[in-house]
Backbone as CSV, one residue per row, in Angstrom:
resi,resn,N_x,N_y,N_z,CA_x,CA_y,CA_z,C_x,C_y,C_z
1,SER,5.190,-9.570,-3.340,5.833,-8.272,-3.416,4.942,-7.251,-4.136
2,ILE,4.261,-7.687,-5.189,3.393,-6.784,-5.934,2.188,-6.384,-5.083
3,LEU,1.610,-7.352,-4.400,0.482,-7.059,-3.515,0.908,-6.114,-2.394
4,GLY,2.106,-6.307,-1.862,2.633,-5.412,-0.838,2.835,-4.005,-1.360
5,ALA,3.253,-3.881,-2.616,3.444,-2.561,-3.217,2.106,-1.841,-3.361
6,LEU,1.084,-2.562,-3.796,-0.248,-1.951,-3.920,-0.809,-1.567,-2.561
7,LEU,-0.594,-2.409,-1.571,-1.053,-2.104,-0.219,-0.327,-0.877,0.337
8,ALA,0.976,-0.796,0.126,1.742,0.363,0.582,1.246,1.640,-0.083
9,PHE,0.972,1.582,-1.392,0.458,2.751,-2.100,-0.880,3.189,-1.509
10,ALA,-1.769,2.225,-1.298,-3.098,2.544,-0.761,-3.016,3.157,0.631
11,LEU,-2.093,2.678,1.444,-1.962,3.206,2.803,-1.257,4.553,2.843
12,LEU,-0.399,4.821,1.870,0.408,6.045,1.897,-0.175,7.215,1.113
13,ILE,-1.060,6.969,0.166,-1.503,8.038,-0.729,-2.173,9.186,0.021
14,ASP,-2.942,8.907,1.062,-3.625,9.982,1.794,-2.737,10.648,2.836
15,THR,-1.823,9.894,3.409,-1.011,10.453,4.495,0.332,10.995,4.033
16,ALA,1.003,10.295,3.136,2.346,10.704,2.730,2.370,11.471,1.419
17,GLY,1.308,11.376,0.634,1.248,12.100,-0.624,1.631,11.248,-1.814
18,LEU,1.418,11.823,-2.984,1.614,11.116,-4.242,3.075,10.735,-4.489
19,VAL,3.999,11.606,-4.153,5.420,11.350,-4.418,5.912,10.144,-3.626
20,ILE,5.634,10.109,-2.342,6.103,9.018,-1.483,5.356,7.723,-1.793
21,ALA,4.048,7.803,-2.012,3.258,6.605,-2.305,3.691,5.965,-3.626
22,THR,3.975,6.787,-4.623,4.430,6.257,-5.908,5.825,5.651,-5.782
23,ALA,6.674,6.279,-4.993,8.011,5.719,-4.761,7.904,4.349,-4.098
24,ALA,7.050,4.227,-3.104,6.870,2.934,-2.441,6.348,1.896,-3.421
25,LEU,5.382,2.276,-4.245,4.815,1.357,-5.239,5.895,0.843,-6.187
26,VAL,6.687,1.748,-6.733,7.695,1.362,-7.727,8.819,0.558,-7.100
27,PHE,9.379,1.025,-5.994,10.552,0.363,-5.443,10.219,-0.979,-4.805
28,ILE,9.049,-1.113,-4.207,8.659,-2.413,-3.647,8.345,-3.399,-4.768
29,SER,7.638,-2.951,-5.800,7.312,-3.867,-6.894,8.545,-4.233,-7.720
30,CYS,9.475,-3.314,-7.872,10.707,-3.628,-8.605,11.591,-4.606,-7.835
31,ALA,11.410,-4.680,-6.537,12.180,-5.631,-5.732,11.814,-7.068,-6.085
32,ALA,10.654,-7.278,-6.721,10.242,-8.630,-7.117,11.068,-9.154,-8.289
33,ASP,11.699,-8.261,-9.034,12.508,-8.666,-10.187,13.972,-8.324,-9.920
34,PRO,14.825,-9.317,-9.749,16.235,-9.027,-9.428,17.014,-8.390,-10.579
35,ASP,16.444,-8.354,-11.782,17.152,-7.760,-12.917,17.075,-6.242,-12.959
36,HIS,16.217,-5.640,-12.141,16.110,-4.176,-12.130,17.328,-3.555,-11.457
37,THR,17.833,-2.498,-12.070,18.918,-1.726,-11.470,18.322,-0.472,-10.854
38,TRP,19.129,0.248,-10.073,18.657,1.505,-9.486,18.289,2.491,-10.578
39,ARG,19.036,2.479,-11.660,18.763,3.408,-12.765,17.405,3.093,-13.411
40,SER,17.116,1.818,-13.622,15.827,1.465,-14.219,14.679,1.784,-13.268
41,MET,14.893,1.555,-11.977,13.846,1.877,-11.005,13.569,3.373,-10.954
42,LEU,14.616,4.179,-10.995,14.430,5.632,-10.982,13.751,6.117,-12.259
43,GLY,14.066,5.481,-13.393,13.411,5.830,-14.642,11.921,5.503,-14.624
44,ILE,11.592,4.324,-14.117,10.191,3.928,-13.999,9.465,4.874,-13.045
45,TYR,10.106,5.199,-11.930,9.507,6.096,-10.942,9.237,7.477,-11.533
46,ALA,10.209,8.040,-12.224,10.050,9.374,-12.807,8.940,9.376,-13.858
47,PHE,8.922,8.354,-14.721,7.881,8.281,-15.743,6.506,8.126,-15.108
48,LEU,6.368,7.205,-14.157,5.071,6.948,-13.539,4.576,8.156,-12.753
49,LEU,5.459,8.826,-12.028,5.064,10.003,-11.280,4.584,11.111,-12.210
50,GLY,5.302,11.336,-13.295,4.878,12.344,-14.265,3.564,11.985,-14.922
51,PHE,3.407,10.722,-15.302,2.181,10.264,-15.938,0.984,10.406,-15.014
52,VAL,1.134,9.959,-13.767,0.037,10.043,-12.800,-0.328,11.500,-12.531
53,TYR,0.662,12.361,-12.405,0.386,13.774,-12.160,-0.375,14.395,-13.336
54,ILE,0.098,14.157,-14.545,-0.539,14.760,-15.714,-1.972,14.259,-15.883
55,VAL,-2.162,12.952,-15.794,-3.489,12.388,-16.044,-4.459,12.691,-14.909
56,PHE,-4.071,12.345,-13.674,-5.036,12.431,-12.580,-5.158,13.817,-11.960
57,VAL,-4.064,14.509,-11.778,-4.113,15.819,-11.126,-4.452,16.913,-12.134
58,HIS,-3.783,16.898,-13.280,-3.975,17.986,-14.242,-5.261,17.809,-15.061
59,PHE,-5.393,16.677,-15.741,-6.538,16.501,-16.643,-7.831,16.131,-15.918
60,LEU,-7.782,15.229,-14.957,-8.997,14.787,-14.274,-9.316,15.597,-13.017
61,SER,-8.421,16.477,-12.615,-8.601,17.359,-11.454,-8.905,16.613,-10.160
62,ILE,-8.240,15.484,-9.974,-8.358,14.750,-8.714,-7.362,15.380,-7.740
63,PRO,-7.819,15.806,-6.576,-6.953,16.582,-5.675,-5.981,15.737,-4.857
64,PHE,-5.023,15.096,-5.511,-3.968,14.382,-4.792,-2.972,15.404,-4.252
65,GLU,-2.572,15.229,-3.008,-1.500,16.041,-2.443,-0.182,15.464,-2.934
66,MET,0.730,16.312,-3.318,2.028,15.817,-3.774,2.875,15.334,-2.605
67,PHE,2.843,16.073,-1.501,3.598,15.705,-0.298,2.673,15.796,0.911
68,TRP,2.800,14.872,1.801,2.146,14.854,3.114,0.775,15.504,3.109
69,GLY,-0.206,14.705,2.745,-1.583,15.173,2.682,-2.156,15.391,4.023
């Protein structure tokens, strides 16, 4: 499941954008642990999306498209 999440992220980042690729990464990888709730998955997704945006797009100036690149 984790490998599938990384593969989905790699395939989606250029075509679907950062928002969709990160959602696929989080929700597919969280499916590997049955203890995750929808609330915890959404919290992880929101934190990771904000972190990735701040670090990679804002500070490092990597031109990730947010939606549909």
